[in-house]
Coordinates of C-alpha atoms in Angstrom, one line a residue:
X1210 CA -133.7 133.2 137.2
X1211 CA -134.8 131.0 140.3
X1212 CA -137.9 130.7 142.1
X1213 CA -137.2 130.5 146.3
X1214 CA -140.0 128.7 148.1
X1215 CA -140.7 129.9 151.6
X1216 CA -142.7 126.8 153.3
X1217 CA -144.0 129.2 156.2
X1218 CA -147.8 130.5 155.6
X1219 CA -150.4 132.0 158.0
X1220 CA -152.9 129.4 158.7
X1221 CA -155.8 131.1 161.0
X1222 CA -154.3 133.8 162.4
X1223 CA -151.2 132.1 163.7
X1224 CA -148.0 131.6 161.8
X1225 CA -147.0 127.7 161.2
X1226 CA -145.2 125.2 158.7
X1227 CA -148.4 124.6 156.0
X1228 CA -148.9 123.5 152.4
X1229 CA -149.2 127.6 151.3
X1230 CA -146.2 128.7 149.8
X1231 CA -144.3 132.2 149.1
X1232 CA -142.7 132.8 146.2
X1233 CA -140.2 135.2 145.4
X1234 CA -137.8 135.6 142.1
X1235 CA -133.9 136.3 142.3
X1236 CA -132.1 136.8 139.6
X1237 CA -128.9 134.4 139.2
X1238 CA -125.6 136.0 138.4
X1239 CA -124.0 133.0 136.6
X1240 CA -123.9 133.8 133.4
X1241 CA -123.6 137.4 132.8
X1242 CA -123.1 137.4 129.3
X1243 CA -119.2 137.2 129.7
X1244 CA -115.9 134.5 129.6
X1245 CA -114.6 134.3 132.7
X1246 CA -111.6 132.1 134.1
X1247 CA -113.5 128.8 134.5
X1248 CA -110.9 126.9 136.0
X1249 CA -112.0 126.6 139.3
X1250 CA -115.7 125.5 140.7
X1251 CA -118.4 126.7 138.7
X1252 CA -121.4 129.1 141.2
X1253 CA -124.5 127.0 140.9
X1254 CA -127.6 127.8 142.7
X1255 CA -128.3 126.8 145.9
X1256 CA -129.5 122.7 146.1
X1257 CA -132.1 123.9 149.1
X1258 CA -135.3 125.6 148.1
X1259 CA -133.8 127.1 145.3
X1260 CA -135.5 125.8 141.7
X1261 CA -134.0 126.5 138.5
X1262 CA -136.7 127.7 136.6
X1263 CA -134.9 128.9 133.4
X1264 CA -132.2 126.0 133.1
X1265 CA -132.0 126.2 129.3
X1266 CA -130.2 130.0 129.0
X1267 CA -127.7 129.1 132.5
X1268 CA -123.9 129.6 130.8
X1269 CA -125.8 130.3 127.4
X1270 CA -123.1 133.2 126.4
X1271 CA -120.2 130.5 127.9
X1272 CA -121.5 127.7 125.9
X1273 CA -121.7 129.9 122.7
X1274 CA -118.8 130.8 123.2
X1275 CA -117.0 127.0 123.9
X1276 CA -119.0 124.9 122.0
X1277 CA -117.8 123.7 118.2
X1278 CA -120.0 123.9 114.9
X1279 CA -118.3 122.7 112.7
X1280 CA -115.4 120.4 112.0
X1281 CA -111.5 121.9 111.9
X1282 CA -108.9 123.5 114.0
X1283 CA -108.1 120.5 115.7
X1284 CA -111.5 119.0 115.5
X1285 CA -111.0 116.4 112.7
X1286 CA -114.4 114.4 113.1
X1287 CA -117.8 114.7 114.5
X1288 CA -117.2 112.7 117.0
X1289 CA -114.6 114.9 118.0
X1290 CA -117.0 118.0 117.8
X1291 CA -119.3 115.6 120.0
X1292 CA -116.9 115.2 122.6
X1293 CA -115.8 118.8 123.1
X1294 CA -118.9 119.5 123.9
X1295 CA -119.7 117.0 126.2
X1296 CA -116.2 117.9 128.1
X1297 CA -117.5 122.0 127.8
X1298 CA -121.1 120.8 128.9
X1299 CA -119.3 118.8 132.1
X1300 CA -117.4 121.6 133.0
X1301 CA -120.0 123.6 133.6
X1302 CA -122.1 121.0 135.0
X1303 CA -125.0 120.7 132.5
X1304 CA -125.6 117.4 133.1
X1305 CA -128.2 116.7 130.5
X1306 CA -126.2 118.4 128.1
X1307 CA -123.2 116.4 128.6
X1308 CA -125.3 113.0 128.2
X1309 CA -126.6 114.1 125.0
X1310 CA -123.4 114.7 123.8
X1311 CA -121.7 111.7 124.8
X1312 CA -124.8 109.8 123.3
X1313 CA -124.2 111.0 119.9
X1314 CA -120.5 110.8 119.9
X1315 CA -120.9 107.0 121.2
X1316 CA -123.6 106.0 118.4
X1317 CA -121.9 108.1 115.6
X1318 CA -118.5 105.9 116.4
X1319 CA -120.4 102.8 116.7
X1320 CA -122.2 103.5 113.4
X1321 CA -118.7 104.7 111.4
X1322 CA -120.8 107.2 109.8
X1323 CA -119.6 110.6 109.1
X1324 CA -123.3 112.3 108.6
X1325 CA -126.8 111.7 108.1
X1326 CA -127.0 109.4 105.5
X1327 CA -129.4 110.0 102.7
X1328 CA -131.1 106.9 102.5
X1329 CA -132.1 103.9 104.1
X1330 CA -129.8 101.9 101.8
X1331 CA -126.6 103.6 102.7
X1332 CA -126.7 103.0 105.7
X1333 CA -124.0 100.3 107.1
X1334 CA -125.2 96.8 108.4
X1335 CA -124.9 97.3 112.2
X1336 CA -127.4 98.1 114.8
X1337 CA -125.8 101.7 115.7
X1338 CA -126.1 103.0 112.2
X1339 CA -130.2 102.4 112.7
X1340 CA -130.3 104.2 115.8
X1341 CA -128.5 107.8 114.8
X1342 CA -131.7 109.0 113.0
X1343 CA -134.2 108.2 115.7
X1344 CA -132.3 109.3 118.7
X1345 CA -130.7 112.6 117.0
X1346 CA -134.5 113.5 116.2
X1347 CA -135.9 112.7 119.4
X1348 CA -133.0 114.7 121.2
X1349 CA -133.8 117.7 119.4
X1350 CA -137.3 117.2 120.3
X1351 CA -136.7 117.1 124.0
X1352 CA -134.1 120.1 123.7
X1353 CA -136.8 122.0 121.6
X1354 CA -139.6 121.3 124.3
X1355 CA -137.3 122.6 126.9
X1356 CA -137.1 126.0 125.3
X1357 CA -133.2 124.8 124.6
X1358 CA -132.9 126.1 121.4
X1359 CA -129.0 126.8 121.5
X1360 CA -128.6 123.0 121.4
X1361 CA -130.9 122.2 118.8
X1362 CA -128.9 124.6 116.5
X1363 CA -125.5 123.7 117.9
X1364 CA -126.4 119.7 117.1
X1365 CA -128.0 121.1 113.7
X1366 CA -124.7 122.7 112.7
X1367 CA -122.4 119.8 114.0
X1368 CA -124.6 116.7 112.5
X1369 CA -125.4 118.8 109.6
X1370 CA -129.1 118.9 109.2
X1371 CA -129.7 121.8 106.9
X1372 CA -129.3 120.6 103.4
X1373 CA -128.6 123.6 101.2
X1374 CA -130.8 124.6 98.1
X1375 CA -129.6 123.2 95.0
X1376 CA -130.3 126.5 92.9
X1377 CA -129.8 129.9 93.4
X1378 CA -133.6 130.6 95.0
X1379 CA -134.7 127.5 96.1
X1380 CA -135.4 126.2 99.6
X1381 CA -133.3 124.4 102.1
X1382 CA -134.8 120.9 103.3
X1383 CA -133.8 119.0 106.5
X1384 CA -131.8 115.7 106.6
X1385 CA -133.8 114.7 109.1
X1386 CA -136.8 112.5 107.9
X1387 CA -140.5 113.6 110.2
X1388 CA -138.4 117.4 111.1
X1389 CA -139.7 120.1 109.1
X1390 CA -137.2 122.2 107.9
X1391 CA -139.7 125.2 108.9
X1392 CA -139.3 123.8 112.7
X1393 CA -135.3 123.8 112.1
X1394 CA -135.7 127.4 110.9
X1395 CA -137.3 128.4 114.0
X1396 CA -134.8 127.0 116.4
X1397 CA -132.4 129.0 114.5
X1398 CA -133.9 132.2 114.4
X1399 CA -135.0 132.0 118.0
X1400 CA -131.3 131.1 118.9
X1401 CA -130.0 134.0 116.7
X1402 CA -132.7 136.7 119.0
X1403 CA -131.7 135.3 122.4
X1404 CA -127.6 135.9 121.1
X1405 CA -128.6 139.5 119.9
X1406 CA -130.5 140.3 122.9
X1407 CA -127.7 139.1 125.1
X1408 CA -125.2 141.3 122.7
X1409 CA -123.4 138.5 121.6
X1410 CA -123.4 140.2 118.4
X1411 CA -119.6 138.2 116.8
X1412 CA -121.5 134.3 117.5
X1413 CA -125.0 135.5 116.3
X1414 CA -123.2 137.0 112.8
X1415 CA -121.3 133.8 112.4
X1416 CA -124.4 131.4 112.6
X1417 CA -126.1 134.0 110.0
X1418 CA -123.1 133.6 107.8
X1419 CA -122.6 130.3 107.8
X1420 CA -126.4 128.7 108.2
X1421 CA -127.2 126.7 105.0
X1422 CA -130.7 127.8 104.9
X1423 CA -130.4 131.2 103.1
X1424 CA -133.5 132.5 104.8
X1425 CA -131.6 132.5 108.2
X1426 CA -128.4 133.6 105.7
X1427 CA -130.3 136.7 104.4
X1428 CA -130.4 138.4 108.2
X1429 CA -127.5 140.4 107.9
X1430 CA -128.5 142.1 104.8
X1431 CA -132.1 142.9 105.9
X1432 CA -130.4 144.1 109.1
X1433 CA -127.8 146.0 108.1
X1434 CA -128.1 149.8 107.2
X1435 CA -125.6 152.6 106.8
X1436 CA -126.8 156.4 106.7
X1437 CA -124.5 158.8 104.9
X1438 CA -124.9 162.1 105.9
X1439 CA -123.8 165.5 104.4
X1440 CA -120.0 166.4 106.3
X1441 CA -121.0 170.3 106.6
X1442 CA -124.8 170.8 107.2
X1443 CA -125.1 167.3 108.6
X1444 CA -128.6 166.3 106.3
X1445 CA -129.0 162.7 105.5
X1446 CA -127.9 162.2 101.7
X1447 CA -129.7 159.9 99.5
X1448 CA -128.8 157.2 97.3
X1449 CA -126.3 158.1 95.1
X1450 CA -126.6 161.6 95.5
X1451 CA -123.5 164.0 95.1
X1452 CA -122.1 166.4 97.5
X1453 CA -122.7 170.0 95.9
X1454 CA -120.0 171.8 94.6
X1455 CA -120.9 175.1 97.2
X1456 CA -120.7 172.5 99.9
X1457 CA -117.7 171.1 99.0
X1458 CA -116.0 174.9 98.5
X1459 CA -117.0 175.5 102.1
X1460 CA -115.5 172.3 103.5
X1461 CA -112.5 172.6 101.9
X1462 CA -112.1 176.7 103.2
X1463 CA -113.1 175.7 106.8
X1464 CA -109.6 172.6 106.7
X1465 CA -107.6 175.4 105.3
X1466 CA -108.8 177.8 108.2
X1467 CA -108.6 174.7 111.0
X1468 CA -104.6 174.5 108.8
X1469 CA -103.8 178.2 109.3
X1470 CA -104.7 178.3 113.1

């Protein structure tokens, strides 16, 4: 969505350049929910009067669908994972995306380590290690507070800041010291809404399945639902209930009929 200003007002009863302002919304077309050969220039709105009002959902079913979560098929480290996103973010000229990006894959090389570490102590002796914690926190912060939700949950996933529960029923907790694991959980089920209402059904039932908090896990089962039906009168069966026998007479006379014609 952008917002077109019109700079031309009526200023006693005469029409002239003044400070009053009409606005009118049109509706982008650049990400319509779809892949698309992205190889050549990507459409971005008009640099004139044009304001991108809703920044955060531009190429949200394109980044879904480009960005890595997790570490494999090629992608060895998470500086790797870091990377291939900034290079998708670039592409589609997200320029804020593609700095955060880069900024994490710099400090995670410079700090050698592999995740969050758990501690204070663990942490190596150099001045990069000390700055991952801060900066990954205060990026999702500024993500969060502009309504970017897909790359809080995208970092979540890559840098890993869901720690599971440690028995069957317990709670997941965040890596992340001063992050709630409740305002994790949000980003995640907001994310998992906007995917769902955009249809992209295949990335939202990935991020349920492989989420290590199992409230966000637990989705697809509270979601799901299958209604049998009776295959002669067409009534909704029950739990466990059995076809009758009558029913079952009749269905298999009406094949042999359906056979014999």
């Amino acid at each position: 969505v952008h917002q077109h200003v019109n700079a031309v007002g009526v200023v006693k009863g005469k029409t002239a350049p003044s400070p009053i302002s009409n606005s009118e919304l049109a509706f982008s077309v650049t990400d319509q929910g779809d892949l698309k050969d992205l190889s050549g220039e990507v459409p971005l709105p008009d640099s004139g009067n044009d304001i991108d009002i809703a920044p955060e959902v531009t190429h949200l079913s394109r980044l879904s669908e480009m960005y890595i979560t997790k570490t494999g098929n090629g992608i060895q480290t998470k500086v790797d994972a870091c990377n291939h996103n900034a290079a998708v973010a670039e592409r589609l000229n997200r320029k804020a995306l593609t700095q955060m990006w880069k900024t994490i894959a710099i400090i995670l090389k410079g700090s050698g380590l592999g995740c969050i570490p758990s501690s204070h102590s663990s942490l190596p002796k150099n001045p990069m290690a000390n700055l991952l914690i801060p900066t990954l926190r205060k990026l999702l912060l500024q993500r969060a507070d502009a309504g970017d939700v897909q790359s809080c949950v995208v970092l979540c996933e890559i840098m890993d800041v869901i720690v599971p529960p440690v028995t069957a029923g317990g709670l997941a907790k965040s890596r992340l010291p001063n992050l709630s694991i409740d305002v994790v959980r949000e980003w995640y089920l907001s994310y998992i809404d906007l995917l769902q209402q955009m249809c992209l059904f295949t990335q939202a039932a990935s991020l349920i399945k492989n989420c290590n908090d199992p409230i966000v896990g637990s989705l697809n089962q509270q979601s799901t639902t299958i209604h049998e039906s009776c295959p002669v009168c067409g009534k909704p069966l029950k739990v466990g209930a059995a076809v009758p026998v009558k029913a079952v007479d009749e269905r298999s006379a009406h094949a042999s009929s359906a056979t014999n014609l």
